[in-house]
Coordinates of C-alpha atoms in Angstrom, one line a residue:
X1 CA 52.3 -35.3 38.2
X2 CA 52.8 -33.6 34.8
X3 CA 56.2 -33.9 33.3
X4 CA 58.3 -30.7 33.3
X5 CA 59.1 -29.5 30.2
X6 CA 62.9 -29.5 28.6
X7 CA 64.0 -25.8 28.1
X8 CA 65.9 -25.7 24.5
X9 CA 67.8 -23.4 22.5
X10 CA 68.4 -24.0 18.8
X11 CA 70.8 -21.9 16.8
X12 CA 71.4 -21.5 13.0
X13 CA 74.9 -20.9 11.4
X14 CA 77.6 -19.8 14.3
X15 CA 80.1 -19.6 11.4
X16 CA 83.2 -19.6 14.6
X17 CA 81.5 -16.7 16.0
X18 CA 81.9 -18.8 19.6
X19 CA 82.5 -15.5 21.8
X20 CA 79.4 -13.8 20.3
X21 CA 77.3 -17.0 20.9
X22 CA 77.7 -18.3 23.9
X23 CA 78.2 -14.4 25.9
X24 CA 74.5 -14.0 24.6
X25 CA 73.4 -17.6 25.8
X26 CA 74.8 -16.7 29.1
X27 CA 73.1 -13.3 29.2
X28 CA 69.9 -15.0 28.2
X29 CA 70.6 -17.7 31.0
X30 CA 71.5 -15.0 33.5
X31 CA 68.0 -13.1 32.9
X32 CA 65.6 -16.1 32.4
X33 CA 67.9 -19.6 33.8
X34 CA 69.8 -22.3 32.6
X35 CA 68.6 -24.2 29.0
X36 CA 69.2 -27.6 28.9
X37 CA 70.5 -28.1 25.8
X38 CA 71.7 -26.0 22.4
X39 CA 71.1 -27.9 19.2
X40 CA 73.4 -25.8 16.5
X41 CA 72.6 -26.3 12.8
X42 CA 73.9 -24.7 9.2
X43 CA 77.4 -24.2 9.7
X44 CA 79.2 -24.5 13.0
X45 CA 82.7 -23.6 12.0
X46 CA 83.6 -20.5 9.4
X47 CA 86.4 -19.3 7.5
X48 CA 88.0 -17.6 10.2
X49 CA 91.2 -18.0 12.0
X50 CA 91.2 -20.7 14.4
X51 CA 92.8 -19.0 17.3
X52 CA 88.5 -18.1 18.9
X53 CA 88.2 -22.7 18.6
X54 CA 91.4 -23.5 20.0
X55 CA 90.5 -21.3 23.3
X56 CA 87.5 -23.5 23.5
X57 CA 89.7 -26.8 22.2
X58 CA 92.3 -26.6 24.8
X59 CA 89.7 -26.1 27.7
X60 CA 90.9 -22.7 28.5
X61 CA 87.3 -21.1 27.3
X62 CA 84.2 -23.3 28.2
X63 CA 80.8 -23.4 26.4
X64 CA 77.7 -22.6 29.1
X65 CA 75.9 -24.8 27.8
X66 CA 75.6 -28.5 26.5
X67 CA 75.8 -28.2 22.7
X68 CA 75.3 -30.6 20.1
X69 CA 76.2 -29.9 16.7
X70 CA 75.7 -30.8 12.9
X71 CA 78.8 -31.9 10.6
X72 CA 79.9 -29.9 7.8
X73 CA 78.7 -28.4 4.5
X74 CA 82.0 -27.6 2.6
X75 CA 85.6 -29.2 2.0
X76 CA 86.8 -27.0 4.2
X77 CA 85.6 -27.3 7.2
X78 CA 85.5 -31.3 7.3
X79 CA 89.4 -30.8 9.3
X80 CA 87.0 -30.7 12.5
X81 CA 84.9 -33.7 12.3
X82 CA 87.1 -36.7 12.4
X83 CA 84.8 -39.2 13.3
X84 CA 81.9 -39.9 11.2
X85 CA 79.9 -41.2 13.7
X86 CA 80.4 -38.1 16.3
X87 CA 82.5 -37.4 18.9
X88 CA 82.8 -34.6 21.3
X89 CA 84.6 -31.4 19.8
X90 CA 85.8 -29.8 23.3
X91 CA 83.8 -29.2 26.6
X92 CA 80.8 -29.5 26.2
X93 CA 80.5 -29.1 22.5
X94 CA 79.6 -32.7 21.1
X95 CA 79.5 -33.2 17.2
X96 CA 76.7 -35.5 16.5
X97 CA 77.5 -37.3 13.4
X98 CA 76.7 -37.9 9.8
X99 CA 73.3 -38.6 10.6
X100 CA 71.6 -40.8 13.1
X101 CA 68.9 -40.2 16.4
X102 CA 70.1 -39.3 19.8
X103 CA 67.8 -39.8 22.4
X104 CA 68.1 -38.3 25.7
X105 CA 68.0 -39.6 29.5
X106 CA 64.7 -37.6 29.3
X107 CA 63.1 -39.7 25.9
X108 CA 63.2 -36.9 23.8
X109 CA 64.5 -38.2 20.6
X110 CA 65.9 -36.1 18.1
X111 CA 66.8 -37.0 14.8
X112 CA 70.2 -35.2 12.7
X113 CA 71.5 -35.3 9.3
X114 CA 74.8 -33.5 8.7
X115 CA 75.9 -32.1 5.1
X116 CA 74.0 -30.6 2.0
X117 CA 72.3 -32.8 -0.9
X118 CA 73.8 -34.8 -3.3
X119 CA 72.4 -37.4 -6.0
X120 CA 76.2 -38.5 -7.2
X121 CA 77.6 -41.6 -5.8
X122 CA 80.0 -42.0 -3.8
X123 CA 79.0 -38.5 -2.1
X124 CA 82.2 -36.6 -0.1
X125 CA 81.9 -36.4 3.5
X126 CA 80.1 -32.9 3.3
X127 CA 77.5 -34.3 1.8
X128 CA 74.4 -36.9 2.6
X129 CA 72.3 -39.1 -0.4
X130 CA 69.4 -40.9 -1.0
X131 CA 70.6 -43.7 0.4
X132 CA 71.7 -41.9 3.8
X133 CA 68.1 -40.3 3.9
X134 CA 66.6 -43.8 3.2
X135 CA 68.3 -45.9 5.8
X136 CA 67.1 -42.6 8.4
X137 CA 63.7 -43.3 7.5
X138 CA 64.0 -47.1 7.7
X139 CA 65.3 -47.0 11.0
X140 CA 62.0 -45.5 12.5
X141 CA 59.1 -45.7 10.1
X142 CA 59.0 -48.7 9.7
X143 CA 57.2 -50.1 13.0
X144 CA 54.0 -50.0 13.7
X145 CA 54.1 -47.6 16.8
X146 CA 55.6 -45.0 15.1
X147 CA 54.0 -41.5 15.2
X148 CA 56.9 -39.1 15.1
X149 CA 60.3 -37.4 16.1
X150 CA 60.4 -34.4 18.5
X151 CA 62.8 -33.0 16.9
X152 CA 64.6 -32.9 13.4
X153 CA 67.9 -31.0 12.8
X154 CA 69.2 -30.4 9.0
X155 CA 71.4 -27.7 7.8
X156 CA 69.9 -27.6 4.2
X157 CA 65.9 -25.9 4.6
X158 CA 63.4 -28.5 3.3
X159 CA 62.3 -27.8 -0.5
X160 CA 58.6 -26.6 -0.8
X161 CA 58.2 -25.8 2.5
X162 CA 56.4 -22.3 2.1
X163 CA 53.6 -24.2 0.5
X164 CA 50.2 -23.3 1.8
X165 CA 52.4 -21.2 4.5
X166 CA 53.3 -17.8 5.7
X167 CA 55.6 -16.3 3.3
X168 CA 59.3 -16.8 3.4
X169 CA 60.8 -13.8 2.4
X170 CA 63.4 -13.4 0.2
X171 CA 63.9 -17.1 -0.4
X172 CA 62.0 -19.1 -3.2
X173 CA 61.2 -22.6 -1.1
X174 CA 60.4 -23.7 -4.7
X175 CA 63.8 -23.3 -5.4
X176 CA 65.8 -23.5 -2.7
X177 CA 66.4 -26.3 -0.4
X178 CA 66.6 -30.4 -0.4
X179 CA 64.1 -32.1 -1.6
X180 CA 65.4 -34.6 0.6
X181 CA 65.1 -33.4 3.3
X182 CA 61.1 -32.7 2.7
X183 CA 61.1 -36.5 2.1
X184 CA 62.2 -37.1 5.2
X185 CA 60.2 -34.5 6.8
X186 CA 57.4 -35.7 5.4
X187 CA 58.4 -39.4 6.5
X188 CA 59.5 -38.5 10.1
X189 CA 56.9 -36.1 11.4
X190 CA 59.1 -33.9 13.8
X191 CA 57.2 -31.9 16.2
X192 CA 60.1 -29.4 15.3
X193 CA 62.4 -29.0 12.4
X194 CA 65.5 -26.7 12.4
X195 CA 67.5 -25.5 9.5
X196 CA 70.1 -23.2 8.6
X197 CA 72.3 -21.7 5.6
X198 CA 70.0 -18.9 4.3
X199 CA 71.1 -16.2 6.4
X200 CA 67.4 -15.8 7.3
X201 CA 65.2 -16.2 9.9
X202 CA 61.6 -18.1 8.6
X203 CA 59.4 -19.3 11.6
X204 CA 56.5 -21.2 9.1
X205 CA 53.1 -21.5 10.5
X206 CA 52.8 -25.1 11.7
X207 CA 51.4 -27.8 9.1
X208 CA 49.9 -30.5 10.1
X209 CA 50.6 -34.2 9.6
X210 CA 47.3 -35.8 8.7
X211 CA 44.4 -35.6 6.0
X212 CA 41.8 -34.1 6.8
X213 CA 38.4 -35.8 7.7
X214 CA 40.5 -39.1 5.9
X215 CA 43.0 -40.3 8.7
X216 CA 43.0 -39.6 12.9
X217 CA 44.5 -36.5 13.8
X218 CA 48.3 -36.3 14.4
X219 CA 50.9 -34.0 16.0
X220 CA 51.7 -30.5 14.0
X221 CA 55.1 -29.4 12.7
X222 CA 57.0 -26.1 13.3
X223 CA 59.6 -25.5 11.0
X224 CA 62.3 -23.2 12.2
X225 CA 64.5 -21.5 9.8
X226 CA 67.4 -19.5 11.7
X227 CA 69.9 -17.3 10.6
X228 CA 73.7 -16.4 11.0
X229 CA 75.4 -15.8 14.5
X230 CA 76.1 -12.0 15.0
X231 CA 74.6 -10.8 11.6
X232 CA 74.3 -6.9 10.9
X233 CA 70.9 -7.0 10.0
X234 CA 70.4 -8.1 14.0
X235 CA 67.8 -11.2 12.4
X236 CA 66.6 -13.8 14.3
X237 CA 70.1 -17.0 15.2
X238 CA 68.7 -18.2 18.5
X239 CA 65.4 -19.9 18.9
X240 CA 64.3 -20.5 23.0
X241 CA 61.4 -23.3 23.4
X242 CA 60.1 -25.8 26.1
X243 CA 59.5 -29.3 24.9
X244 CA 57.8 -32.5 27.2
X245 CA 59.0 -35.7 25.1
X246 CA 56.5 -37.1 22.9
X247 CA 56.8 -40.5 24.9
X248 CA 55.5 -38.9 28.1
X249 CA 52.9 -36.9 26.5
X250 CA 49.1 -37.7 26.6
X251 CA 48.0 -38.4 23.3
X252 CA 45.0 -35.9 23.6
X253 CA 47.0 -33.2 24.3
X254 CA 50.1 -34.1 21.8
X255 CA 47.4 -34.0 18.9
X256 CA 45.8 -30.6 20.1
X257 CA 45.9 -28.2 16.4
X258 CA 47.3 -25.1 16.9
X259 CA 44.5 -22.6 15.9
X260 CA 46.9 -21.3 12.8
X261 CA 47.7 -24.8 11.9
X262 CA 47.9 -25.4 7.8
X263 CA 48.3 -28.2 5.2
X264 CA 51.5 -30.2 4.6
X265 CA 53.5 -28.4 2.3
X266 CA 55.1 -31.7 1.2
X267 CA 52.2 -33.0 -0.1
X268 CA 51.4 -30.5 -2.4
X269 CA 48.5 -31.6 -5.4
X270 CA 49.7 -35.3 -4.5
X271 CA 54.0 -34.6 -5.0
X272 CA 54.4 -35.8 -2.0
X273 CA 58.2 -36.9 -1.6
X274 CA 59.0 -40.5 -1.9
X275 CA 62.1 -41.7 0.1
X276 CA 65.0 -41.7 -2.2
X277 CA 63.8 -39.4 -4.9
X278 CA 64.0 -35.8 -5.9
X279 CA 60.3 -34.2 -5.5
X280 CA 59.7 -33.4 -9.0
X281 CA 58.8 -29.7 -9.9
X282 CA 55.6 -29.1 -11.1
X283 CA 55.0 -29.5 -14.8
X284 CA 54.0 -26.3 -16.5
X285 CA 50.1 -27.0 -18.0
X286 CA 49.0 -24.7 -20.5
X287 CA 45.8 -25.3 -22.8
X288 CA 47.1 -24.6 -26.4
X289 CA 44.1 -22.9 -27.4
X290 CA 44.8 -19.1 -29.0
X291 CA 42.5 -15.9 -27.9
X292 CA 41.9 -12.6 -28.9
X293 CA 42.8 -10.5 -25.9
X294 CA 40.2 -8.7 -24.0
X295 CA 42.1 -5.3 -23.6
X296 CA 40.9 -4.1 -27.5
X297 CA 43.1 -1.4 -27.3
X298 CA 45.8 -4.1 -27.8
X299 CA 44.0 -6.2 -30.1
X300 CA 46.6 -8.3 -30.5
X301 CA 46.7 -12.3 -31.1
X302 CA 48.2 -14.5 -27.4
X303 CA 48.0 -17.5 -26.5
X304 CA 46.2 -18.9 -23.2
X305 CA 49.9 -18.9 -21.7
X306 CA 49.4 -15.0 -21.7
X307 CA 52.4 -14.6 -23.4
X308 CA 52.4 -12.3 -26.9
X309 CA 52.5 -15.1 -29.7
X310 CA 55.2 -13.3 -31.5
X311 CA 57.6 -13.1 -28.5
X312 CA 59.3 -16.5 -29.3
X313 CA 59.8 -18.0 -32.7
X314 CA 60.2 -21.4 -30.8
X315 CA 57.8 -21.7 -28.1
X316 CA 57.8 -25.1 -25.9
X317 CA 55.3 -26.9 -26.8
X318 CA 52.5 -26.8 -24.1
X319 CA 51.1 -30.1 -22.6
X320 CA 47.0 -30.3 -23.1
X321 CA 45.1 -29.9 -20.2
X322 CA 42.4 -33.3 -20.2
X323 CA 39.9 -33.4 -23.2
X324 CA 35.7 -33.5 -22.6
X325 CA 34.5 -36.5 -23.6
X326 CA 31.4 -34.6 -25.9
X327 CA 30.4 -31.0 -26.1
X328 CA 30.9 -28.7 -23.1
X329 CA 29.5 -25.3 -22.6
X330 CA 32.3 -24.4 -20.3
X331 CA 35.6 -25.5 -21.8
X332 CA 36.9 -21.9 -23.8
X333 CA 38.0 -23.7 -26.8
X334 CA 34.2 -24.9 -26.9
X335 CA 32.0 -23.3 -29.7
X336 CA 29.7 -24.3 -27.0
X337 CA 30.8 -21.4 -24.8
X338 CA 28.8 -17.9 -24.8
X339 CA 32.0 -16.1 -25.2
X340 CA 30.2 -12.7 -24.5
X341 CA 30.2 -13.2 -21.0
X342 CA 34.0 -14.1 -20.9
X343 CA 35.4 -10.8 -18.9
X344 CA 39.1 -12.2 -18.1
X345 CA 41.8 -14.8 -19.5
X346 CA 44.6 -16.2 -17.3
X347 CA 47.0 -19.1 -18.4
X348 CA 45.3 -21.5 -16.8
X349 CA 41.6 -20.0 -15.5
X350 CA 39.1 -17.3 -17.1
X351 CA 36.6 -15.3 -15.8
X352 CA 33.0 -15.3 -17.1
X353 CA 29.6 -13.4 -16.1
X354 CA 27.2 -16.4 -14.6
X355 CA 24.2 -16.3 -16.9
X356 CA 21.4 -15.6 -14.6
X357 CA 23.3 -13.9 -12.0
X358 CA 22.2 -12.9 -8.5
X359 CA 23.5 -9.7 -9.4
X360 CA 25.3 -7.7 -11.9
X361 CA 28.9 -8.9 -10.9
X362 CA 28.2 -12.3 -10.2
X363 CA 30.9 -14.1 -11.7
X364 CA 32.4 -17.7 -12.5
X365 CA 35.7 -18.9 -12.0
X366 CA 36.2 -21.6 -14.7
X367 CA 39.6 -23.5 -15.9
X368 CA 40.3 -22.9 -19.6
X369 CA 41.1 -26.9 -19.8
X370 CA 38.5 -29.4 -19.0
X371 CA 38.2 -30.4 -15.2
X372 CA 35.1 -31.4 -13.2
X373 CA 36.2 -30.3 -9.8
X374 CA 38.6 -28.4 -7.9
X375 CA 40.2 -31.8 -6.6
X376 CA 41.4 -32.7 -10.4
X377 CA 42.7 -29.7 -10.8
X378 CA 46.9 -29.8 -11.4
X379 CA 49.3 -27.3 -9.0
X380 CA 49.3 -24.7 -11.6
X381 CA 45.6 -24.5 -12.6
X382 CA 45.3 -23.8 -8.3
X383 CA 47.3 -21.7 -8.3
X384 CA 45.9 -19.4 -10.6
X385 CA 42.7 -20.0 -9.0
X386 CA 43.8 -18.7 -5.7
X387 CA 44.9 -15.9 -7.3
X388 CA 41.8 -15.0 -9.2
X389 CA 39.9 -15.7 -5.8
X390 CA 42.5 -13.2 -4.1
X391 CA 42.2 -10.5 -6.7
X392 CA 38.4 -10.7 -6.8
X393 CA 38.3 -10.0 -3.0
X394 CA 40.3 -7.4 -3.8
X395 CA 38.4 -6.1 -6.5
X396 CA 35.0 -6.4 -4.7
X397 CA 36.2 -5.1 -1.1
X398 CA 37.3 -1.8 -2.9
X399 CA 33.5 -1.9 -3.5
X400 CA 32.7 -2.2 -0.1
X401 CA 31.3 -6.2 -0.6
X402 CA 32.5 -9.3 0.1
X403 CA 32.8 -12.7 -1.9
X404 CA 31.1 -15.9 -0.7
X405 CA 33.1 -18.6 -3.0
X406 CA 31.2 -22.1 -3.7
X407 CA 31.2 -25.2 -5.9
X408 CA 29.0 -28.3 -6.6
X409 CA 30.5 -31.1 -7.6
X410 CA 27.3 -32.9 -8.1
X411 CA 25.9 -33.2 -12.0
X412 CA 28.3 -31.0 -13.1
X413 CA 30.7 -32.1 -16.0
X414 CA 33.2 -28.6 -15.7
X415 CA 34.2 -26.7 -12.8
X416 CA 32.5 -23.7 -11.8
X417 CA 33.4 -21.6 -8.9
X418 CA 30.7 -19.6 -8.1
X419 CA 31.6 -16.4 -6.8
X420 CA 29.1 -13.7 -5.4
X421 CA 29.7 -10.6 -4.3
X422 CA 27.5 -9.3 -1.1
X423 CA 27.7 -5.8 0.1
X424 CA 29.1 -5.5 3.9
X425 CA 26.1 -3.0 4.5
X426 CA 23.7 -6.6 4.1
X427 CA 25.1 -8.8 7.0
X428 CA 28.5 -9.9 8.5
X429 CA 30.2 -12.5 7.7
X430 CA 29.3 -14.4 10.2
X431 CA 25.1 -14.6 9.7
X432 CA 26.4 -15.7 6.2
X433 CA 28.1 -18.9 7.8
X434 CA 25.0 -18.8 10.2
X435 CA 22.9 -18.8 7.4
X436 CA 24.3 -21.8 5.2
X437 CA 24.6 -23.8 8.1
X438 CA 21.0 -22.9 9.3
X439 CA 19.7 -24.1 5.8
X440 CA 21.9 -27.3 5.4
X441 CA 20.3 -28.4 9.2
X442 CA 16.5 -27.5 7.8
X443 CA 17.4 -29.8 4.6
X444 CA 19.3 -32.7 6.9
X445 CA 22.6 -31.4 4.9
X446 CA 25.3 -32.1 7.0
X447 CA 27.5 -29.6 6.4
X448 CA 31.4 -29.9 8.5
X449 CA 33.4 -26.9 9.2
X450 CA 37.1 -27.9 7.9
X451 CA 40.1 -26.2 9.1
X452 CA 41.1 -22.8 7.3
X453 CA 44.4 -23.6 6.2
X454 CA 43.1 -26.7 4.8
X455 CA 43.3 -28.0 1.3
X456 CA 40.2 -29.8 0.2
X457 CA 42.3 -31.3 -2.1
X458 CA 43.4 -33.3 1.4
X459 CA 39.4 -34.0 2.2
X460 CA 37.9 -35.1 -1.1
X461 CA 39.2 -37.9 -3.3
X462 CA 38.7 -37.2 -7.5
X463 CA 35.2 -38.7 -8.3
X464 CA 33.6 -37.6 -5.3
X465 CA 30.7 -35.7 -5.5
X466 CA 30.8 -32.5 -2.5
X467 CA 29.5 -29.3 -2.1
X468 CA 31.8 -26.6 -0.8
X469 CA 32.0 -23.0 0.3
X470 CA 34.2 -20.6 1.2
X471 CA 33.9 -17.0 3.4
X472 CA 36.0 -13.9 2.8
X473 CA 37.5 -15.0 6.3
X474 CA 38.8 -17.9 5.1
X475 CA 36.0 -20.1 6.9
X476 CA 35.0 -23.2 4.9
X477 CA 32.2 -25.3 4.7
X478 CA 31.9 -29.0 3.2
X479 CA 29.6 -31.3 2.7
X480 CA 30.2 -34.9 1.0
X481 CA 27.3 -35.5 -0.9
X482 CA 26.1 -39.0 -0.8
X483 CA 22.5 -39.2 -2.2
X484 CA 20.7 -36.4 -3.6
X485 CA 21.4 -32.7 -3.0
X486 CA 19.8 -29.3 -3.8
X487 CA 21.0 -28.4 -7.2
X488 CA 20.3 -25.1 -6.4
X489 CA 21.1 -25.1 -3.0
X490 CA 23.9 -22.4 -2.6
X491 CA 22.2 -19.6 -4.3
X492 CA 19.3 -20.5 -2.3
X493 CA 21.1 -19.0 0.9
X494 CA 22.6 -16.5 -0.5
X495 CA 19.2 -15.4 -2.2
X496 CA 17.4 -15.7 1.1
X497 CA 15.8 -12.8 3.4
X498 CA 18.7 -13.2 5.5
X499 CA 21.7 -12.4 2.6
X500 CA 20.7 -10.7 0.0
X501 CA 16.6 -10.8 0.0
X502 CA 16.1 -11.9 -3.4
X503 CA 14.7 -15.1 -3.0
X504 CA 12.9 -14.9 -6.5
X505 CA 16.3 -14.9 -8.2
X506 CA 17.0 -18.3 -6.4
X507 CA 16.9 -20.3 -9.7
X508 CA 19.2 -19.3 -12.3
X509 CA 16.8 -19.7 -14.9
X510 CA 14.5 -17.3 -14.0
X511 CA 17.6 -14.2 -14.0
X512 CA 18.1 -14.5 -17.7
X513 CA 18.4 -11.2 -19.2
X514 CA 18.6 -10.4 -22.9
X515 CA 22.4 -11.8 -24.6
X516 CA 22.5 -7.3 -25.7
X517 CA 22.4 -6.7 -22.0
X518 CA 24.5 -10.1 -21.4
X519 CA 27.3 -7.9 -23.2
X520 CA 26.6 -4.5 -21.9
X521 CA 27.4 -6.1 -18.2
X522 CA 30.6 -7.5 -19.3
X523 CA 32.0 -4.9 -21.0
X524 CA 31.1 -2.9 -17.8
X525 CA 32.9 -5.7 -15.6
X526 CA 36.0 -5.9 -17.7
X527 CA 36.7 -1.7 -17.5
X528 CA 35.5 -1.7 -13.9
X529 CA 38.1 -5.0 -13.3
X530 CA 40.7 -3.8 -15.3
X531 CA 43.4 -1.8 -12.7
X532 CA 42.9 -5.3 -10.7
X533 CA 44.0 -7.1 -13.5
X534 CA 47.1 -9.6 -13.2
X535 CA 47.4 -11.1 -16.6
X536 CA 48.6 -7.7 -18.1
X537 CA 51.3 -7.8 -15.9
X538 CA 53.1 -10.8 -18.1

């Protein structure tokens, strides 16, 4: 017989609105049935007269519904909690401590930390460390059978969480938040995380909690961001689920993705948070190379950071991206480079013709610094990357085509991301996937379809050589090369009778044109590109 499911509310910051709470719980109750529990995070009390809690404190108003609550965030509202280790507040309105798990008659076992971050020692009563985050984590990761939580409670949002997600609105997740609390996100693997404080309500697509194609598949994550009790803007405080305990669960179904499912923010370009420490913040990376600017109009001097190179008479001195061990044809400080067919420069990434395109507007995504593959590449370099691969879809959709984006790491010293343009009126996108997969089976390629919101970062290790490719849907294709492989093998499909029927222009070699009409197709590219153009908005 299969477990019934719990039926849970969560709510973010009641802020001693108890009236307006718990009349809409019971309306909600009265319209759909009871809840078992209400899990309250952010802040439970406000700066309001106490007359509404003392109704509820002397037993003369009664809450519908078994609450549990998280401890406070300020000076002033510690008068409440008196006991550290929890205690119960009035009638069914327990306080659940400073931080520990509470697991029910059921086996659901959820997991709370009470207070905001701090790094000073000792840390007030409001406020949880390191040390407090360290000894959550040590209680439960460190046996062998661990897997998970169901659920984690924090007031404080987790930093970085809107990484590779949905976006979050009008908060920064780079800034705000506790980079503690992603460390013990990251460590705990709740089914469901809850926060508060932000006035906001953020429901993050679910990440998941294992590597790709690298480790057995795990449980995903929701994170739940919800806002303030009552607020004006009528946003999202109460948050209605059904939950079976992870204990009583077949493990089958408890690992089943959710279809949207993405990577784990927390281990973003290998930051992932160690237990105890502040996540660092990503290191600005510029190449310290000078250009002319494209735009001649401007004709001004800038530096690959895109800034003006009179705008500061004491710039920071940028860190250099890795050096090639010899020549390079690719890296743009290179005299090496056939800088002709450069079209764009970003901080981080330029744009260049290919030479021997497939067509006029085939183009290359290359980083101005010297990296093999997209794996090497450091959290700024990506994410200029994605956003040269979103503005070129962009670009190219406004010309009714779509871009088929591959690499080949495989006897290649310097990135290239290959980036083809295909007009819709050829074939959908889907006799494009049908046709790389139909070639990779003729040529005993075995090429895996990975997960959209995936990170290949998360599927291949620096150093290994892999073949990848990426559809205007967001499909990917990977293969992990292990012997030999097709140098030529992705314009081959593309070039075929079933893409673009041009199978003569399969080998790059034979598509050279003359370096005068080399430059004519640039200069076409870079007015044609230009409205699209991000780097003039520094």
């Amino acid at each position: 017989m299969a477990q019934k499911p719990l039926r849970l509310l969560a709510c973010g910051d009641v802020e001693g609105k108890f009236d307006i709470l718990f009349s809409r719980i019971r309306a909600i109750q009265k319209k759909s049935g009871n809840f078992d529990l209400l899990l309250c995070v952010g802040n439970f009390f406000g700066s309001t007269p106490d007359a509404e809690w003392e109704e509820y404190k002397t037993g003369i108003k009664k809450a519908p519904i078994q609450t549990y609550v998280l401890g406070a965030n300020n000076q002033e509202t510690v008068k409440y909690f008196q006991d550290a280790d929890g205690c119960e507040l009035a009638e069914n309105i327990t306080y659940l401590g400073r931080k520990g798990i509470f697991t029910g008659s059921s086996g659901l076992q959820i997991v709370y930390l009470s207070g905001t971050e701090s790094l000073n020692e000792p840390v007030p009563s409001y406020n949880f460390s390191p040390k407090d985050v360290s000894s959550l984590s040590t209680m439960l990761c460190t046996t062998s059978q661990f897997k998970g939580v169901d659920i984690l409670l924090t007031s404080p949002w987790p930093k970085y969480v809107g990484n590779f997600g949905n976006s979050s609105g009008e908060v920064d997740t780079k800034k705000c938040g506790s980079a503690l609390v992603s460390s013990l996100a990251m460590g705990l693997k709740p089914r469901y995380h809850f926060a508060a404080l932000e006035k906001t309500y953020y429901e993050r697509l679910p990440y998941r909690n294992h590597i790709v194609l690298q480790e057995n598949a795990q449980h995903a994550t929701r994170f739940i961001a919800l806002a303030n009790v009552g607020n004006p803007e009528k946003k999202k405080y109460l948050y209605a689920f059904s939950i079976v305990p992870m204990k009583l669960m077949d493990a089958a179904e408890l690992v089943k993705q959710p279809p949207d499912v993405t990577e784990n923010p927390y281990r973003k370009s290998g930051q992932e948070a160690s237990i105890g420490k502040q996540i660092p913040a990503p290191v600005e990376e510029s190449a310290c190379q000078f250009f002319f600017d494209l735009n001649e109009k401007q004709g001004r001097k800038r530096s690959s950071t895109g800034r003006d190179s009179k705008s500061s008479p004491h710039p920071k001195q940028p860190r250099k991206p890795p050096q090639p061990p010899g020549p390079c044809w690719f890296c743009l400080a290179s005299p090496e480079v056939e800088k002709h067919l450069v079209v764009n420069i970003g901080t981080h990434c330029y744009l260049a013709l290919a030479k021997g395109g497939l067509s006029d507007d085939h183009v290359l995504i290359l980083p101005i610094g010297h990296y093999q593959s997209v794996v090497e590449l450091s959290a700024e370099v990506v994410e200029e990357v994605e956003k040269y691969k979103a503005t070129l879809r962009r670009f190219f959709k406004s010309r009714g085509k779509r871009c088929v984006v591959f690499e080949r790491n495989y006897k290649s010293h310097h990135l290239q991301l290959q980036v083809i343009p295909v007009p819709v009126s050829c074939c959908a996108t889907d006799d494009i996937k049908n046709a790389f997969i139909t070639q990779a089976q003729e040529q005993q390629i075995e090429l895996l379809e990975i997960p959209e919101h995936s990170d290949i970062k998360q599927i291949a290790q620096p150093g290994t050589a892999y073949f990848y490719v990426e559809l205007d849907t967001g499909e990917k294709l990977f293969h992990r090369i292990k012997k030999n492989f097709p140098l030529q093998f992705g314009r081959e499909v593309l070039a075929s009778e079933a893409i673009l029927n041009i199978p003569g222009k399969s080998d790059w070699r034979q598509c050279q044109i003359s370096k005068e009409d080399e430059e004519t197709l640039a200069r076409r590219f870079r007015k044609d590109f230009e409205p699209y153009d991000f780097t003039l908005d520094d």
